[in-house]
N, CA, C and O atoms as a DFTB+ gen file, in Angstrom:
596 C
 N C O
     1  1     -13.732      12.925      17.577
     2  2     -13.095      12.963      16.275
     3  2     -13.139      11.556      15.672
     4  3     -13.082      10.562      16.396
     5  1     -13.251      11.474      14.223
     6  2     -13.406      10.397      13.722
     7  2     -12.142      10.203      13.174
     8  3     -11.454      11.177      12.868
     9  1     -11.602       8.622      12.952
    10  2     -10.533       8.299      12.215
    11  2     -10.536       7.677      11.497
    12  3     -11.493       6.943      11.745
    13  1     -10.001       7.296      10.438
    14  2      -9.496       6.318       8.832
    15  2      -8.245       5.803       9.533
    16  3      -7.657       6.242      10.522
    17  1      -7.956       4.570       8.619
    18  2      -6.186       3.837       8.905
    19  2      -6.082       4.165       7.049
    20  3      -6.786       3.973       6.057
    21  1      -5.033       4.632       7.309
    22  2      -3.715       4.876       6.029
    23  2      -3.058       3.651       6.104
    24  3      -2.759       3.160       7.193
    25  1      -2.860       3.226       5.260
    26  2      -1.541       1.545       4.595
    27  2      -1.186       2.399       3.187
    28  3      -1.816       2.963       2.293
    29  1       0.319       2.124       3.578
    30  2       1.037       2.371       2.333
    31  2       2.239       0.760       1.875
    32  3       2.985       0.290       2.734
    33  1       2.191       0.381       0.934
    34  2       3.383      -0.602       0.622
    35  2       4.007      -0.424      -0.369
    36  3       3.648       0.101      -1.423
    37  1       5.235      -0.971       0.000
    38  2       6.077      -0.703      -1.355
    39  2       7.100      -1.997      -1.990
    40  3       8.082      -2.528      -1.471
    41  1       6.666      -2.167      -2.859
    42  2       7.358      -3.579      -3.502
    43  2       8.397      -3.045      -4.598
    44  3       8.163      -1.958      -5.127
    45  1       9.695      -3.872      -5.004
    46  2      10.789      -3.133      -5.826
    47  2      10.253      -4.185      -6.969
    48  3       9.664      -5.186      -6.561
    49  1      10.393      -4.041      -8.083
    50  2       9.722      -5.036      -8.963
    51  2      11.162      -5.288      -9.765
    52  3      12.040      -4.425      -9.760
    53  1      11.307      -6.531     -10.438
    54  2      11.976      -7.601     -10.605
    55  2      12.664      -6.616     -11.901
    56  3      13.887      -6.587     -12.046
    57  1      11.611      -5.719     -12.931
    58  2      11.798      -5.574     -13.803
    59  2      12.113      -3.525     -13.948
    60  3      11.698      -2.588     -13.266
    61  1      12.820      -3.583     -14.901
    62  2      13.479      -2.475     -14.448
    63  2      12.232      -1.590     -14.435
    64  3      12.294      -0.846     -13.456
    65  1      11.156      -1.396     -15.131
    66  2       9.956      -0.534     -15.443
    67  2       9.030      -1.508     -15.056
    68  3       9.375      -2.632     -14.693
    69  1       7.445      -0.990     -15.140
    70  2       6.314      -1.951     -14.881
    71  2       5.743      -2.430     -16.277
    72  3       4.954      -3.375     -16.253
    73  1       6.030      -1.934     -17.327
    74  2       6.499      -2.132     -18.498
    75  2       6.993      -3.076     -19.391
    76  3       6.775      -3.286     -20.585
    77  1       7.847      -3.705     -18.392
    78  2       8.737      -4.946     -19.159
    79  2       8.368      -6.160     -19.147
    80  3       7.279      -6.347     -18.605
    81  1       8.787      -6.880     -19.474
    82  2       8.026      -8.475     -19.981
    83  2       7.761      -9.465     -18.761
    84  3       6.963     -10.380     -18.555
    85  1       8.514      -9.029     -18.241
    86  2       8.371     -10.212     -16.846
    87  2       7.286      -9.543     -15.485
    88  3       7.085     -10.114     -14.413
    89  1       6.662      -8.102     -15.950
    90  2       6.049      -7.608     -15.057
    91  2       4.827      -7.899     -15.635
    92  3       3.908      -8.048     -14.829
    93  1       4.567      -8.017     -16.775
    94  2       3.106      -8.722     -17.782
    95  2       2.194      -9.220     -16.715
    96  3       1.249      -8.594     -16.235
    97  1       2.500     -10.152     -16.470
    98  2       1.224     -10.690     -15.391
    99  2       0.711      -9.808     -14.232
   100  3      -0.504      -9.654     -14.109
   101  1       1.287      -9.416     -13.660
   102  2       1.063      -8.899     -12.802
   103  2       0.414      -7.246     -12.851
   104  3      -0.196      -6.670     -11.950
   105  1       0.798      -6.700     -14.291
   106  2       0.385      -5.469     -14.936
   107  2      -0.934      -6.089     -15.048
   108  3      -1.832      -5.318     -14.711
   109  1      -1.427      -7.557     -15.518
   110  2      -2.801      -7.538     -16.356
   111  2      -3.547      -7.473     -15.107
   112  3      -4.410      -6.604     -14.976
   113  1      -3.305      -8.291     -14.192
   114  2      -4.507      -8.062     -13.122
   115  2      -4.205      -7.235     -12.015
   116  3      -4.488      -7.611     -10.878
   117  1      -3.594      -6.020     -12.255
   118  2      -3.730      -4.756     -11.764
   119  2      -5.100      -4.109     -11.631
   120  3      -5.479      -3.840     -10.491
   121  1      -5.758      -3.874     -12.497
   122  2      -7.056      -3.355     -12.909
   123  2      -8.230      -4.016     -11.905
   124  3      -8.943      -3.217     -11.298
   125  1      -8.441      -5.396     -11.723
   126  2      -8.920      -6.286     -11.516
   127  2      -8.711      -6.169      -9.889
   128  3      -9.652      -6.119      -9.096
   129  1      -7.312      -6.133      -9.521
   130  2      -7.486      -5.902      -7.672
   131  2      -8.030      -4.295      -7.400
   132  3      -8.626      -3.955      -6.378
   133  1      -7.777      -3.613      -8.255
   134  2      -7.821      -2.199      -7.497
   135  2      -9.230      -2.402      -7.356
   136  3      -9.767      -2.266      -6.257
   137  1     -10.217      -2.888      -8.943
   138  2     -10.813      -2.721      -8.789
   139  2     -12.204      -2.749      -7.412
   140  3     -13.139      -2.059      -7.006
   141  1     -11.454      -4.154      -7.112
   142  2     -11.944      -4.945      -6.122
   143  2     -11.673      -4.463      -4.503
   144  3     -12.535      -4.924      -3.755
   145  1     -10.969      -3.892      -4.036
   146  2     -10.581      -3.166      -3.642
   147  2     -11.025      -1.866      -3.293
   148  3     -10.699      -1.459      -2.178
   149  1     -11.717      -1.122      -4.040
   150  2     -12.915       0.044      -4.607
   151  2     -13.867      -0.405      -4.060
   152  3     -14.362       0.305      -3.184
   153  1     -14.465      -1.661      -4.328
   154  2     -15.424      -1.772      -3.906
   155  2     -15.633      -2.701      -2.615
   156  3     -16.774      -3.112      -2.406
   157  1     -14.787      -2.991      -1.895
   158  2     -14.779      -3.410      -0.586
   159  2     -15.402      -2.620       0.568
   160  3     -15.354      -1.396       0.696
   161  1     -15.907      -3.369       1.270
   162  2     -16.407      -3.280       2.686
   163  2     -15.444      -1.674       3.461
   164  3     -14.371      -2.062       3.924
   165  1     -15.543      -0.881       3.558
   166  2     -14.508       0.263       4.358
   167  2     -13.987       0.876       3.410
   168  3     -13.896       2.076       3.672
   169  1     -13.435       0.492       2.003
   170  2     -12.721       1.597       1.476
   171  2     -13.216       2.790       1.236
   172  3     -14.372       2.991       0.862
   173  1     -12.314       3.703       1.452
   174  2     -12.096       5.064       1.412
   175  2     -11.611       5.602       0.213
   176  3     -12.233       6.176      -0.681
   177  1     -10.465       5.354       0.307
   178  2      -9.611       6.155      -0.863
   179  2      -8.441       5.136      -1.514
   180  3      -8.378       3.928      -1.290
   181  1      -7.641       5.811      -2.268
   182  2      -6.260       5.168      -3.089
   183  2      -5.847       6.260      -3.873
   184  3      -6.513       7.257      -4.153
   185  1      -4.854       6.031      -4.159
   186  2      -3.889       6.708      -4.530
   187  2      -4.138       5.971      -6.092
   188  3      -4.129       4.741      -6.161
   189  1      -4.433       7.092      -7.748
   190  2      -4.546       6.476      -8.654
   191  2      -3.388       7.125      -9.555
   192  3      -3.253       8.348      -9.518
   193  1      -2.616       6.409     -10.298
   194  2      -2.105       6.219     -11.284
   195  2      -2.579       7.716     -12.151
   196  3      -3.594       7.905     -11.480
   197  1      -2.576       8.295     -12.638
   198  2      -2.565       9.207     -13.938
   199  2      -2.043       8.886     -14.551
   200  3      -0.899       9.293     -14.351
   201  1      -2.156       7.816     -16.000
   202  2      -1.510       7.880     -16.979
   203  2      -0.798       8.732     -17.959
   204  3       0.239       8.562     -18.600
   205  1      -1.940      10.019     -17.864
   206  2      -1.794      10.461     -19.190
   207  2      -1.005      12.085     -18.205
   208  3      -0.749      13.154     -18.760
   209  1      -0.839      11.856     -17.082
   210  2      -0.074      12.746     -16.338
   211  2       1.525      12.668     -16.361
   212  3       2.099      11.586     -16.243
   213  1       2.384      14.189     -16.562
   214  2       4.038      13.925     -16.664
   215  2       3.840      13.184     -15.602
   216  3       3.120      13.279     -14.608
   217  1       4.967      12.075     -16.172
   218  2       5.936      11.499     -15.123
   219  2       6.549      11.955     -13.912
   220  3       7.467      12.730     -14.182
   221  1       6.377      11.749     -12.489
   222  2       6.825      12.124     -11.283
   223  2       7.057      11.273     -10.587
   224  3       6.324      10.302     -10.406
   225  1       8.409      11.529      -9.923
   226  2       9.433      10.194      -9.209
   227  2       8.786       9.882      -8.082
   228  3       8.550      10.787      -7.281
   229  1       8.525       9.023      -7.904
   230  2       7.675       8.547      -6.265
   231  2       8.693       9.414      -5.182
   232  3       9.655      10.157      -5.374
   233  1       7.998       8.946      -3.968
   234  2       8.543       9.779      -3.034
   235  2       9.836       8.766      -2.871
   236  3      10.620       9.390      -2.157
   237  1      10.165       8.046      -3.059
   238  2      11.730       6.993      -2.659
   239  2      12.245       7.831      -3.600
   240  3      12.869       8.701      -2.994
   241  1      12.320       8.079      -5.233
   242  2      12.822       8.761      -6.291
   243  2      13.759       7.044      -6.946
   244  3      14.890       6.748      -7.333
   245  1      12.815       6.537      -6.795
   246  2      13.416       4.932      -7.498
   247  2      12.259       4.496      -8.065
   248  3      11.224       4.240      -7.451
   249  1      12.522       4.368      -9.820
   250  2      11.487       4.125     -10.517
   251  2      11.105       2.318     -10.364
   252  3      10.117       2.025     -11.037
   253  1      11.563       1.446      -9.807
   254  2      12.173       0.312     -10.145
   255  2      10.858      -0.100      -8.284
   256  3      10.590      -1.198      -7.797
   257  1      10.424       1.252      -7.828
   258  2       9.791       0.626      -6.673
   259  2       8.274       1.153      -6.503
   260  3       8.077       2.348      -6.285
   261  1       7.170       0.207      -6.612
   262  2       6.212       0.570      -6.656
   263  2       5.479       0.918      -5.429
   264  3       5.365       0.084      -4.531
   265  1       4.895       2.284      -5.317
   266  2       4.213       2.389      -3.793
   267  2       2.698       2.408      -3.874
   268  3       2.197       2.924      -4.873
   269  1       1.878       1.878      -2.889
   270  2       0.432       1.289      -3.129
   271  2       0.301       2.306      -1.915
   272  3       0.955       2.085      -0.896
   273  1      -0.658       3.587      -2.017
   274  2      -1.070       3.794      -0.868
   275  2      -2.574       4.536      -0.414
   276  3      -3.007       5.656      -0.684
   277  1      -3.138       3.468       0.351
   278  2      -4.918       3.556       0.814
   279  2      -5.496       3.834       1.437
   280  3      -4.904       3.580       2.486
   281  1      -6.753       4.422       1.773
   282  2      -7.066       4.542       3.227
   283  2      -8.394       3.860       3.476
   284  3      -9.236       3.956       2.583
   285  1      -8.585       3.428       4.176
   286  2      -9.862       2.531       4.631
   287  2     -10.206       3.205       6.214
   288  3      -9.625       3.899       7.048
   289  1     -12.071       2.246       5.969
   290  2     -12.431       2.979       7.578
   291  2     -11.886       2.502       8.773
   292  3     -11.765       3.260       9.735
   293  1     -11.339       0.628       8.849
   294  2     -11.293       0.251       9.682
   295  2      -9.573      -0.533       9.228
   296  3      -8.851      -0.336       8.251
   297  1      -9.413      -1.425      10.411
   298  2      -8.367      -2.230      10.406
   299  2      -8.764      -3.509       9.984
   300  3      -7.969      -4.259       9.417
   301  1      -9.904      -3.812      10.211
   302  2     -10.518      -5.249       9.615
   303  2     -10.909      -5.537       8.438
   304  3     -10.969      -6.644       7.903
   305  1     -11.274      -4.163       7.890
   306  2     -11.746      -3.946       6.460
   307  2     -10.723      -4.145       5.839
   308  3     -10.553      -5.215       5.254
   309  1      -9.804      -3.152       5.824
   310  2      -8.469      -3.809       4.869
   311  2      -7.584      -5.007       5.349
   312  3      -6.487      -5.179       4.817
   313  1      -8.074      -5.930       6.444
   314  2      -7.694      -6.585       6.737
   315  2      -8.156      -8.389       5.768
   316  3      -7.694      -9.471       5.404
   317  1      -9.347      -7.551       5.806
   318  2     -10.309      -9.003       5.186
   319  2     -10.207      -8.775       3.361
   320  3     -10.572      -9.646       2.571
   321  1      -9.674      -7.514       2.974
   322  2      -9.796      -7.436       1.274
   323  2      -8.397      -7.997       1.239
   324  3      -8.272      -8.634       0.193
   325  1      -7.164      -8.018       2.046
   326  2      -6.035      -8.387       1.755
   327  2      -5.971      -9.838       2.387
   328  3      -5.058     -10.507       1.901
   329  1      -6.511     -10.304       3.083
   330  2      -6.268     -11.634       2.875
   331  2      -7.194     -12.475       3.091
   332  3      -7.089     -13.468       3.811
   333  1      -8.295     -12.083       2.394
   334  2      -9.599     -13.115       1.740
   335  2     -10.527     -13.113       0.248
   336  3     -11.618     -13.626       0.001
   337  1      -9.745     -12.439      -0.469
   338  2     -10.376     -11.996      -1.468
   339  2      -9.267     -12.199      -2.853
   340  3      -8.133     -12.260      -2.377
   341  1      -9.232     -12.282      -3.881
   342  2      -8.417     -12.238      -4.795
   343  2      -6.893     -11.887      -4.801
   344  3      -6.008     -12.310      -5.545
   345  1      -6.813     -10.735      -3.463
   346  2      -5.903      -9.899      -3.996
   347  2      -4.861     -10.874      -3.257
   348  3      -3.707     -10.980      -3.671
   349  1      -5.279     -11.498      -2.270
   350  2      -4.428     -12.968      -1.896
   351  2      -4.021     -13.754      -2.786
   352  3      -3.068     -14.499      -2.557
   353  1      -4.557     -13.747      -3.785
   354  2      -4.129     -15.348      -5.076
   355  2      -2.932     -14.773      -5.542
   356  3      -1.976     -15.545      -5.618
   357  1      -2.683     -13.114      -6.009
   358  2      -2.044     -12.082      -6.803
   359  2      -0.468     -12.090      -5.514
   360  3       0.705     -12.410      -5.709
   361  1      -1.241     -11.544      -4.151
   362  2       0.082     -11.716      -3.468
   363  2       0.845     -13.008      -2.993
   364  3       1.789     -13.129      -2.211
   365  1       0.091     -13.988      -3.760
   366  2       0.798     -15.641      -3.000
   367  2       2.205     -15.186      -4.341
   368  3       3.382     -15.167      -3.981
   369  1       1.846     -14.897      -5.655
   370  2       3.103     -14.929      -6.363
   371  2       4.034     -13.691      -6.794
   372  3       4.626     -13.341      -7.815
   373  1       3.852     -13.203      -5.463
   374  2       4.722     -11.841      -5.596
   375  2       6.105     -11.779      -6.038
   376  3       6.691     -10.829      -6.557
   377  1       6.775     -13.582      -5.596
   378  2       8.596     -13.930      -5.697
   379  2       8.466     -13.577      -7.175
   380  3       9.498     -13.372      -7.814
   381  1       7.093     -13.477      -7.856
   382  2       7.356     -14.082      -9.265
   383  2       8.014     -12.274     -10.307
   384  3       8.565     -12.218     -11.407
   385  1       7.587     -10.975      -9.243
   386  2       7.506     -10.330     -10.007
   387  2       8.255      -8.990      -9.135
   388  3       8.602      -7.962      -9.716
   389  1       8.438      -9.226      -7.561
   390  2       9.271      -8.519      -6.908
   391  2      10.461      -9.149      -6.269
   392  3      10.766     -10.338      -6.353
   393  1      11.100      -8.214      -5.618
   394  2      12.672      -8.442      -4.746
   395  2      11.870      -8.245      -3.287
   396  3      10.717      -7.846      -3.121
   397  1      13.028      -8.726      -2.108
   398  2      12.412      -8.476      -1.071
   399  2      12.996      -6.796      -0.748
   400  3      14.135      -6.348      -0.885
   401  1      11.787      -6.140      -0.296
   402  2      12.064      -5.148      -0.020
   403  2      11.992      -4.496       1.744
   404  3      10.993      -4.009       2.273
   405  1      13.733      -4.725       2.552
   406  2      13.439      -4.397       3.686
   407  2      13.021      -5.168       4.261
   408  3      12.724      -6.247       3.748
   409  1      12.768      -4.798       6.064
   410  2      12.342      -5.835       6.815
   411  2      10.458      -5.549       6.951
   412  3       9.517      -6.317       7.150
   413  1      10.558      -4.152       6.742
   414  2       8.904      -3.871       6.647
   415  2       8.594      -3.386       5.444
   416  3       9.240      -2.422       5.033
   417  1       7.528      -3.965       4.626
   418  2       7.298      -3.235       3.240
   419  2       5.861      -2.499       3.166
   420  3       5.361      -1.913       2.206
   421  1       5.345      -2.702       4.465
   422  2       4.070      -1.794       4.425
   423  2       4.225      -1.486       6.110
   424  3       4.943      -1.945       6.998
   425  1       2.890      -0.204       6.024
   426  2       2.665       0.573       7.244
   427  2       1.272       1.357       7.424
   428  3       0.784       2.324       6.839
   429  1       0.852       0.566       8.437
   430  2      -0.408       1.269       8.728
   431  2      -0.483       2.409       9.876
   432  3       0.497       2.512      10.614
   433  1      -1.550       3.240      10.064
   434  2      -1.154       4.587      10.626
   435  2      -2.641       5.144      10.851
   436  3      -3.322       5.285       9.835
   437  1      -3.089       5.405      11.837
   438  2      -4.545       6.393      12.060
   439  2      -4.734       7.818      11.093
   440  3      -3.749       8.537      10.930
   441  1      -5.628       8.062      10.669
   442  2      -5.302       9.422      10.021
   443  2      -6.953      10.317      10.748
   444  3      -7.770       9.681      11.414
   445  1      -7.073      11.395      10.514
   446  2      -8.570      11.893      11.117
   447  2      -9.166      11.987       9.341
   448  3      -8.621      12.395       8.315
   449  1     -10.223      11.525       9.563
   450  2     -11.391      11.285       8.705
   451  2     -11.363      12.313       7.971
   452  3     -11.619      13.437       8.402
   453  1     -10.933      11.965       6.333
   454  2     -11.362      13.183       5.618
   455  2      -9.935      14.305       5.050
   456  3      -9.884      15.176       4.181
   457  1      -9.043      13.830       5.895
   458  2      -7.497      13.555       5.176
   459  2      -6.969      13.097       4.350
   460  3      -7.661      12.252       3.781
   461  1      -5.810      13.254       3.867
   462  2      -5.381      12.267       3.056
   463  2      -3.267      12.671       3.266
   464  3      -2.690      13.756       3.196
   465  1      -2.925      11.828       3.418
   466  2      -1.421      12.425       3.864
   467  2      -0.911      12.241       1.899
   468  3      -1.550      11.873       0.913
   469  1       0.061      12.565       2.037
   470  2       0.675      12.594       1.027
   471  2       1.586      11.472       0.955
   472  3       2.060      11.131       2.038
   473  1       1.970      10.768      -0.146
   474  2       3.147      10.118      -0.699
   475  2       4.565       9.938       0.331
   476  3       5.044       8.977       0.933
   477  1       4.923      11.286       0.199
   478  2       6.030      11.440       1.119
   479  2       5.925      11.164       2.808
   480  3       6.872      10.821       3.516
   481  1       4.403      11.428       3.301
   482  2       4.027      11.495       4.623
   483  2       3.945       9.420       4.726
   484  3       4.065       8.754       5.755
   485  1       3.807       9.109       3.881
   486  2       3.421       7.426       3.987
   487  2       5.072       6.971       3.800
   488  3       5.590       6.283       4.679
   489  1       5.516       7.214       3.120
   490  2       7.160       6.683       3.232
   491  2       7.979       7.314       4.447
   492  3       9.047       6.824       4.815
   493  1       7.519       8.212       4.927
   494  2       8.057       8.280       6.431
   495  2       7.723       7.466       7.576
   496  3       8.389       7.061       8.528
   497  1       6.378       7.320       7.194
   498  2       5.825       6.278       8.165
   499  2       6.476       4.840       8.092
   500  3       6.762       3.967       8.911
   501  1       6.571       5.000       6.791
   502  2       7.256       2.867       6.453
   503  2       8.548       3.267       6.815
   504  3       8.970       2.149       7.113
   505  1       9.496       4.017       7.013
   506  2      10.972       4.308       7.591
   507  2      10.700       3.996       8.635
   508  3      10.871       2.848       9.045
   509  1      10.110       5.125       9.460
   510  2       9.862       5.374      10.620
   511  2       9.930       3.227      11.363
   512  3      10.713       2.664      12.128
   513  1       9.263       2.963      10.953
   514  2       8.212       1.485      11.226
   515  2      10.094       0.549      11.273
   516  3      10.782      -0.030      12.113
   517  1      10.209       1.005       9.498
   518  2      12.203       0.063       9.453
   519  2      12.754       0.385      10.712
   520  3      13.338      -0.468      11.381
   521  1      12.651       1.236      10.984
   522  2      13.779       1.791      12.123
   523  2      13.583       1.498      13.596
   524  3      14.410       0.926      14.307
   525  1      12.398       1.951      13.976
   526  2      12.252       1.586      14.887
   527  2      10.622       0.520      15.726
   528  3       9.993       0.349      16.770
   529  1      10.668       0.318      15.011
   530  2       9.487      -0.950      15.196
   531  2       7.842      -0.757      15.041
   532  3       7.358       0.084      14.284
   533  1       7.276      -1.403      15.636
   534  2       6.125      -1.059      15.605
   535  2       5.488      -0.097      16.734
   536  3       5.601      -0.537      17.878
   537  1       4.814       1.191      16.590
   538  2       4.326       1.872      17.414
   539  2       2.936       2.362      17.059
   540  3       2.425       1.911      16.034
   541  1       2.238       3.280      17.833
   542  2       1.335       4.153      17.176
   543  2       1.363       4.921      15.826
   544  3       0.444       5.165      15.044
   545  1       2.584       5.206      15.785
   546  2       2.980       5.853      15.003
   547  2       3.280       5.142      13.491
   548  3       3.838       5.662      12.526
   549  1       3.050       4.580      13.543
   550  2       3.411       3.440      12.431
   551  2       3.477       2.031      12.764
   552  3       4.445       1.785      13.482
   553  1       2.397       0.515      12.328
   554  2       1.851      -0.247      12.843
   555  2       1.663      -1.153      11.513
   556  3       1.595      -0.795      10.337
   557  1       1.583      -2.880      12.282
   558  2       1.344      -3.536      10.682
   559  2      -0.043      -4.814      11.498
   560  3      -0.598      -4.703      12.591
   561  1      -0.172      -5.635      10.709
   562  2      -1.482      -5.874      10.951
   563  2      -1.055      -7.178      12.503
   564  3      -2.022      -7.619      13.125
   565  1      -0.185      -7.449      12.755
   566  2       0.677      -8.526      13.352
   567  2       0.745      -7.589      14.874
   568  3       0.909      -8.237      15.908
   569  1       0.622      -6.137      14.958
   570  2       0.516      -5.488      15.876
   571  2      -0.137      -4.169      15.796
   572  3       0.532      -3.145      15.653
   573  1      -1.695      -4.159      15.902
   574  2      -2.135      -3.252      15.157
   575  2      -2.459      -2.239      17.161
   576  3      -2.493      -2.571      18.346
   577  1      -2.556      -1.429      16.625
   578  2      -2.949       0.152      17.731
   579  2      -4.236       0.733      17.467
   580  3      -4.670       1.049      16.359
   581  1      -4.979       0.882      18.905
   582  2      -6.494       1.609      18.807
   583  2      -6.031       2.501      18.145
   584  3      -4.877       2.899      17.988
   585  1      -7.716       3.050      17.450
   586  2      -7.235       4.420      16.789
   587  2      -7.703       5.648      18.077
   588  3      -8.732       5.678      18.751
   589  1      -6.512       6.592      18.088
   590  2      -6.829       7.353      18.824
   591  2      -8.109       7.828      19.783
   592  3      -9.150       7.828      19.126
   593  1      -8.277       8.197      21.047
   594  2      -9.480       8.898      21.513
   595  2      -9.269      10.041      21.785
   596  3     -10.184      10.758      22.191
């Protein structure tokens, strides 16, 4: 069986919507990481935005918290787009545009190739991770787990 790693994160942003004036910067080069991101070494998938789709409460049901969630082929792949590539310059000034959220704000997780968990299945995993640490079951890059055999 083949596997993907799932990462989901979730940052609370400073500003009550993504909308508001102090989230500006960080709205403009939105476009610009995903893009980059897309086209990295392993990516798989992401989770996109629908603009022009009704409004639906993330799986927390707190508009005020943004959840990022991806799947890539490997652990190195999203290892090397998050901290060698742009999207590093964007997360050095995160104080500028989030709160700290929690002791873990992301969570990585094996998935079988060709899946995709849902919203709600990735915020269990980042609980899961708050609560009780790092396991198979939920993992961050500081203690990462083979993917299954």
């Amino acid at each position: 069986m083949n596997y993907h790693l799932a990462q989901v994160n979730v940052a609370r942003m400073k500003g009550v919507s993504i909308n508001d004036p102090e989230m500006k910067d960080f709205r403009d080069h939105t476009d610009e990481v995903n893009t980059l991101a897309e086209q990295s070494k392993g990516f798989v998938w992401r989770d996109v935005f629908d603009e022009n789709a009704t409004p639906q409460p993330n799986a927390l049901a707190d508009e005020q918290v943004l959840i990022n969630f991806s799947i890539w082929e490997d652990v190195e792949s999203l290892r090397t787009y998050t901290y060698t590539t742009f999207h590093t310059a964007i997360m050095k000034r995160q104080k500028e545009w989030f709160q700290k959220y929690g002791e873990a704000h992301y969570a990585l997780w094996w998935i079988e190739a060709g899946t995709t968990p849902t919203e709600k299945e990735a915020i269990e995993r980042l609980e899961y991770l708050q609560k009780n640490g790092t396991s198979a079951h939920a993992f961050t890059f500081k203690e990462v787990f083979e993917k299954p055999v």
